[in-house]
Amino acid sequence: ILSGLVGSEMCIRDRFIIHCLRHARAADGTSARSHCMDNPGMSAAASHNNPSRPVLIAGGGIGGMATALTLHQIGVPCIVFESVAQLQPLGVGINLQPNAVRELHDLGFGNDVLDTIGLQAREWALVGRNGNEVYAEPRGLQAGYHWPQYAVHRGQLQMMLFNAVRERLGDDAVQLGRRVVGYRQDAEGVTALIDTRDGQRLEVQGSLLVAADGLHSAVRAQMHPCLLYTSPSPRDQRGS
């Protein structure tokens, strides 16, 4: 399940790479991870026998798009299913922690690219109503990290990843207007149940299904029916 903070979403990539490499046997005994580190954004398909079924990704948000780029990077075919008919740069300002920026660098998005959608954060400060500083601490490179911290607009980050997926994987890699509402699993893999905006029910077979469809994930609800997300009450929020 890919959800939560941006830094957490990006750090899942390393563990997910290991899992996918177990399903994509190396044809020449070399490491696709090492190959792609030298060629960020490039596919390692030449180094792997692609599985007969693609990895299916439910949700075209930041986590889903980053996962698609990672799978392409290690030579594993995938398809992203997103419920909206057209992606829009929606959202508010968010912070990309240094661990998330490290993963974006690995995907081929250097500081020169990230500078076009945000600003490097140098300091976090708490000030009073009179403007006087109460507390401050350095951030990113100024705090000793090897990678900067960025303040970006969530929608612009998502569109940057979306455009990269279409450029590297092709337009068919992201299927809009299709919502994953459930799945079936057997010894051969998984079948995603997908509803289209015109009322059709599709069944798509894949080797894996990654749920990156947010807090109200239909995949998570089926997998863990007792863990349905509910909004915290005002009393819960005051007590936290």
Tab-separated table of C-alpha atoms in Angstrom:
chain	number	residue	atom	x	y	z
A	1	ILE	CA	0.000	0.000	0.000
A	2	LEU	CA	1.481	3.325	-1.046
A	3	SER	CA	0.065	6.247	0.867
A	4	GLY	CA	1.026	8.804	3.467
A	5	LEU	CA	3.846	11.302	3.466
A	6	VAL	CA	5.832	11.968	0.320
A	7	GLY	CA	9.062	10.900	1.949
A	8	SER	CA	7.527	7.582	2.968
A	9	GLU	CA	6.164	7.005	-0.534
A	10	MET	CA	9.547	7.535	-2.126
A	11	CYS	CA	11.431	5.364	0.362
A	12	ILE	CA	9.133	2.435	-0.403
A	13	ARG	CA	10.849	2.362	-3.815
A	14	ASP	CA	13.996	0.640	-2.534
A	15	ARG	CA	12.058	-2.187	-0.887
A	16	PHE	CA	9.739	-2.458	-3.873
A	17	ILE	CA	12.722	-2.729	-6.237
A	18	ILE	CA	14.025	-5.721	-4.292
A	19	HIS	CA	10.612	-7.394	-4.450
A	20	CYS	CA	10.256	-6.830	-8.194
A	21	LEU	CA	13.763	-8.035	-8.924
A	22	ARG	CA	12.788	-11.361	-7.375
A	23	HIS	CA	10.030	-11.603	-9.994
A	24	ALA	CA	12.187	-10.440	-12.893
A	25	ARG	CA	15.153	-12.798	-13.277
A	26	ALA	CA	18.358	-11.303	-14.549
A	27	ALA	CA	19.271	-12.723	-17.950
A	28	ASP	CA	22.963	-11.896	-17.705
A	29	GLY	CA	23.499	-12.051	-13.950
A	30	THR	CA	24.010	-8.283	-13.627
A	31	SER	CA	22.177	-5.973	-11.270
A	32	ALA	CA	19.482	-3.865	-12.865
A	33	ARG	CA	19.738	-1.539	-9.885
A	34	SER	CA	23.376	-0.808	-10.676
A	35	HIS	CA	22.626	-0.510	-14.396
A	36	CYS	CA	19.892	2.048	-13.825
A	37	MET	CA	21.917	4.073	-11.350
A	38	ASP	CA	24.262	4.782	-14.283
A	39	ASN	CA	21.314	5.484	-16.583
A	40	PRO	CA	18.587	7.258	-14.555
A	41	GLY	CA	15.223	7.108	-16.241
A	42	MET	CA	16.338	4.382	-18.651
A	43	SER	CA	14.856	0.902	-18.774
A	44	ALA	CA	16.907	-2.163	-17.888
A	45	ALA	CA	14.758	-4.389	-20.090
A	46	ALA	CA	17.817	-5.692	-21.876
A	47	SER	CA	19.014	-7.140	-18.575
A	48	HIS	CA	15.777	-8.898	-17.648
A	49	ASN	CA	13.210	-11.350	-18.897
A	50	ASN	CA	9.992	-9.387	-18.580
A	51	PRO	CA	7.209	-11.204	-16.723
A	52	SER	CA	4.322	-12.346	-18.902
A	53	ARG	CA	1.925	-10.092	-17.013
A	54	PRO	CA	2.512	-6.439	-16.146
A	55	VAL	CA	2.446	-4.979	-12.669
A	56	LEU	CA	-0.884	-3.194	-12.132
A	57	ILE	CA	-0.895	0.077	-10.187
A	58	ALA	CA	-4.130	1.400	-8.721
A	59	GLY	CA	-3.922	5.192	-8.461
A	60	GLY	CA	-2.034	7.818	-10.415
A	61	GLY	CA	-0.901	10.032	-7.572
A	62	ILE	CA	2.655	10.681	-6.455
A	63	GLY	CA	3.135	7.146	-5.118
A	64	GLY	CA	1.639	5.477	-8.187
A	65	MET	CA	3.627	7.505	-10.697
A	66	ALA	CA	6.895	7.078	-8.772
A	67	THR	CA	6.279	3.325	-8.668
A	68	ALA	CA	5.660	3.218	-12.428
A	69	LEU	CA	8.906	5.072	-13.118
A	70	THR	CA	10.792	2.711	-10.797
A	71	LEU	CA	9.389	-0.391	-12.494
A	72	HIS	CA	10.318	1.016	-15.897
A	73	GLN	CA	13.777	1.776	-14.564
A	74	ILE	CA	14.373	-1.873	-13.631
A	75	GLY	CA	12.757	-3.275	-16.767
A	76	VAL	CA	9.397	-4.424	-15.381
A	77	PRO	CA	6.309	-3.514	-17.479
A	78	CYS	CA	3.426	-1.840	-15.679
A	79	ILE	CA	0.101	-0.052	-16.157
A	80	VAL	CA	-1.326	2.748	-14.006
A	81	PHE	CA	-5.107	3.005	-13.546
A	82	GLU	CA	-6.433	6.381	-12.398
A	83	SER	CA	-10.092	7.123	-11.694
A	84	VAL	CA	-10.230	10.741	-12.908
A	85	ALA	CA	-10.793	11.440	-16.595
A	86	GLN	CA	-8.151	14.165	-16.707
A	87	LEU	CA	-5.329	14.849	-14.293
A	88	GLN	CA	-5.192	18.374	-12.928
A	89	PRO	CA	-2.414	19.992	-10.858
A	90	LEU	CA	-4.479	19.974	-7.669
A	91	GLY	CA	-3.346	20.291	-4.091
A	92	VAL	CA	-1.399	22.628	-1.856
A	93	GLY	CA	2.210	23.188	-0.878
A	94	ILE	CA	4.079	20.175	0.506
A	95	ASN	CA	7.622	19.448	1.657
A	96	LEU	CA	9.910	16.957	-0.033
A	97	GLN	CA	12.268	15.681	2.628
A	98	PRO	CA	15.894	14.875	1.648
A	99	ASN	CA	15.134	11.126	1.560
A	100	ALA	CA	12.402	11.759	-1.021
A	101	VAL	CA	14.655	14.046	-3.073
A	102	ARG	CA	17.275	11.283	-3.112
A	103	GLU	CA	14.743	8.972	-4.767
A	104	LEU	CA	13.754	11.634	-7.286
A	105	HIS	CA	17.412	12.108	-8.177
A	106	ASP	CA	17.656	8.353	-8.720
A	107	LEU	CA	14.707	8.597	-11.108
A	108	GLY	CA	16.482	11.268	-13.144
A	109	PHE	CA	14.953	14.410	-11.625
A	110	GLY	CA	17.927	16.506	-10.559
A	111	ASN	CA	17.922	19.828	-8.762
A	112	ASP	CA	17.729	21.606	-12.108
A	113	VAL	CA	14.345	19.950	-12.707
A	114	LEU	CA	13.063	20.261	-9.154
A	115	ASP	CA	13.970	23.956	-9.126
A	116	THR	CA	11.293	24.471	-11.798
A	117	ILE	CA	8.476	23.253	-9.501
A	118	GLY	CA	9.651	24.422	-6.083
A	119	LEU	CA	12.177	26.101	-3.837
A	120	GLN	CA	14.950	24.599	-1.768
A	121	ALA	CA	14.150	24.958	1.917
A	122	ARG	CA	17.085	26.249	3.933
A	123	GLU	CA	15.512	26.843	7.339
A	124	TRP	CA	12.440	25.973	9.383
A	125	ALA	CA	11.415	28.708	11.805
A	126	LEU	CA	8.700	29.271	14.383
A	127	VAL	CA	7.863	32.926	14.943
A	128	GLY	CA	5.462	34.720	17.243
A	129	ARG	CA	2.678	37.076	16.283
A	130	ASN	CA	5.090	39.979	16.588
A	131	GLY	CA	7.414	38.370	14.044
A	132	ASN	CA	10.133	37.560	16.541
A	133	GLU	CA	11.808	34.200	16.100
A	134	VAL	CA	10.959	31.602	18.731
A	135	TYR	CA	12.908	28.680	17.292
A	136	ALA	CA	14.698	27.856	14.055
A	137	GLU	CA	16.729	25.014	12.636
A	138	PRO	CA	18.487	24.402	9.288
A	139	ARG	CA	16.989	22.145	6.649
A	140	GLY	CA	18.278	20.121	3.699
A	141	LEU	CA	21.842	20.774	2.649
A	142	GLN	CA	22.280	23.353	5.416
A	143	ALA	CA	21.400	20.637	7.935
A	144	GLY	CA	24.135	18.333	6.641
A	145	TYR	CA	22.109	16.119	4.316
A	146	HIS	CA	23.508	15.085	0.958
A	147	TRP	CA	20.268	16.139	-0.727
A	148	PRO	CA	18.218	19.330	-0.375
A	149	GLN	CA	14.714	19.692	0.996
A	150	TYR	CA	12.127	21.218	-1.325
A	151	ALA	CA	8.887	23.112	-0.850
A	152	VAL	CA	6.737	22.328	-3.898
A	153	HIS	CA	3.140	22.395	-5.036
A	154	ARG	CA	1.731	18.886	-4.855
A	155	GLY	CA	-0.062	19.186	-8.194
A	156	GLN	CA	3.039	20.326	-10.035
A	157	LEU	CA	5.021	17.402	-8.618
A	158	GLN	CA	2.326	14.951	-9.694
A	159	MET	CA	2.158	16.424	-13.213
A	160	MET	CA	5.952	16.272	-13.503
A	161	LEU	CA	5.882	12.558	-12.662
A	162	PHE	CA	2.835	11.947	-14.897
A	163	ASN	CA	4.485	13.581	-17.906
A	164	ALA	CA	7.650	11.562	-17.300
A	165	VAL	CA	5.670	8.308	-17.182
A	166	ARG	CA	3.995	9.082	-20.511
A	167	GLU	CA	7.304	10.119	-22.084
A	168	ARG	CA	9.254	7.066	-20.902
A	169	LEU	CA	6.577	4.356	-20.899
A	170	GLY	CA	4.160	5.641	-23.540
A	171	ASP	CA	0.679	7.137	-23.367
A	172	ASP	CA	-0.973	3.738	-22.805
A	173	ALA	CA	0.948	3.249	-19.560
A	174	VAL	CA	-1.511	5.542	-17.742
A	175	GLN	CA	-5.190	4.732	-18.264
A	176	LEU	CA	-7.411	7.552	-17.038
A	177	GLY	CA	-11.070	7.230	-16.147
A	178	ARG	CA	-10.565	3.723	-14.761
A	179	ARG	CA	-10.921	2.932	-11.075
A	180	VAL	CA	-9.713	-0.293	-9.489
A	181	VAL	CA	-12.591	-1.471	-7.297
A	182	GLY	CA	-11.329	-4.912	-6.309
A	183	TYR	CA	-9.231	-7.899	-7.285
A	184	ARG	CA	-9.006	-11.666	-7.513
A	185	GLN	CA	-5.814	-13.579	-6.837
A	186	ASP	CA	-4.710	-17.030	-7.964
A	187	ALA	CA	-1.528	-19.001	-8.547
A	188	GLU	CA	-0.915	-17.214	-11.870
A	189	GLY	CA	-1.097	-13.694	-10.470
A	190	VAL	CA	-3.849	-11.179	-9.871
A	191	THR	CA	-6.872	-9.898	-11.782
A	192	ALA	CA	-7.859	-6.275	-11.169
A	193	LEU	CA	-11.549	-5.385	-11.329
A	194	ILE	CA	-11.872	-1.976	-12.949
A	195	ASP	CA	-14.876	0.302	-13.388
A	196	THR	CA	-14.849	2.810	-16.242
A	197	ARG	CA	-16.600	6.165	-16.248
A	198	ASP	CA	-19.126	4.923	-18.814
A	199	GLY	CA	-20.282	2.068	-16.571
A	200	GLN	CA	-18.227	-0.845	-17.910
A	201	ARG	CA	-16.551	-3.457	-15.711
A	202	LEU	CA	-13.130	-4.571	-16.975
A	203	GLU	CA	-10.875	-7.360	-15.779
A	204	VAL	CA	-7.141	-6.933	-16.294
A	205	GLN	CA	-4.596	-9.606	-15.415
A	206	GLY	CA	-1.256	-8.754	-13.864
A	207	SER	CA	1.644	-10.250	-11.963
A	208	LEU	CA	1.255	-7.869	-9.006
A	209	LEU	CA	-1.266	-5.249	-7.893
A	210	VAL	CA	0.059	-2.175	-6.119
A	211	ALA	CA	-2.537	-0.155	-4.207
A	212	ALA	CA	-1.609	3.511	-4.484
A	213	ASP	CA	-5.192	4.755	-4.503
A	214	GLY	CA	-5.195	6.815	-1.339
A	215	LEU	CA	-6.931	6.776	2.019
A	216	HIS	CA	-10.126	5.271	0.641
A	217	SER	CA	-8.351	2.506	-1.270
A	218	ALA	CA	-10.728	-0.158	-2.563
A	219	VAL	CA	-7.870	-2.648	-2.698
A	220	ARG	CA	-6.963	-2.066	0.932
A	221	ALA	CA	-10.631	-2.277	1.940
A	222	GLN	CA	-10.860	-5.740	0.347
A	223	MET	CA	-7.522	-6.883	1.748
A	224	HIS	CA	-8.141	-5.530	5.256
A	225	PRO	CA	-11.906	-5.014	5.696
A	226	CYS	CA	-11.513	-4.321	9.400
A	227	LEU	CA	-9.126	-1.421	8.833
A	228	LEU	CA	-11.386	0.977	6.954
A	229	TYR	CA	-10.256	4.601	7.220
A	230	THR	CA	-12.504	6.944	9.213
A	231	SER	CA	-11.903	10.647	9.692
A	232	PRO	CA	-10.858	11.493	13.246
A	233	SER	CA	-13.413	13.340	15.315
A	234	PRO	CA	-12.647	16.842	16.615
A	235	ARG	CA	-12.261	15.327	20.086
A	236	ASP	CA	-9.682	12.819	18.770
A	237	GLN	CA	-7.792	15.629	17.081
A	238	ARG	CA	-7.729	17.705	20.274
A	239	GLY	CA	-6.480	14.733	22.247
A	240	SER	CA	-3.671	13.848	19.862
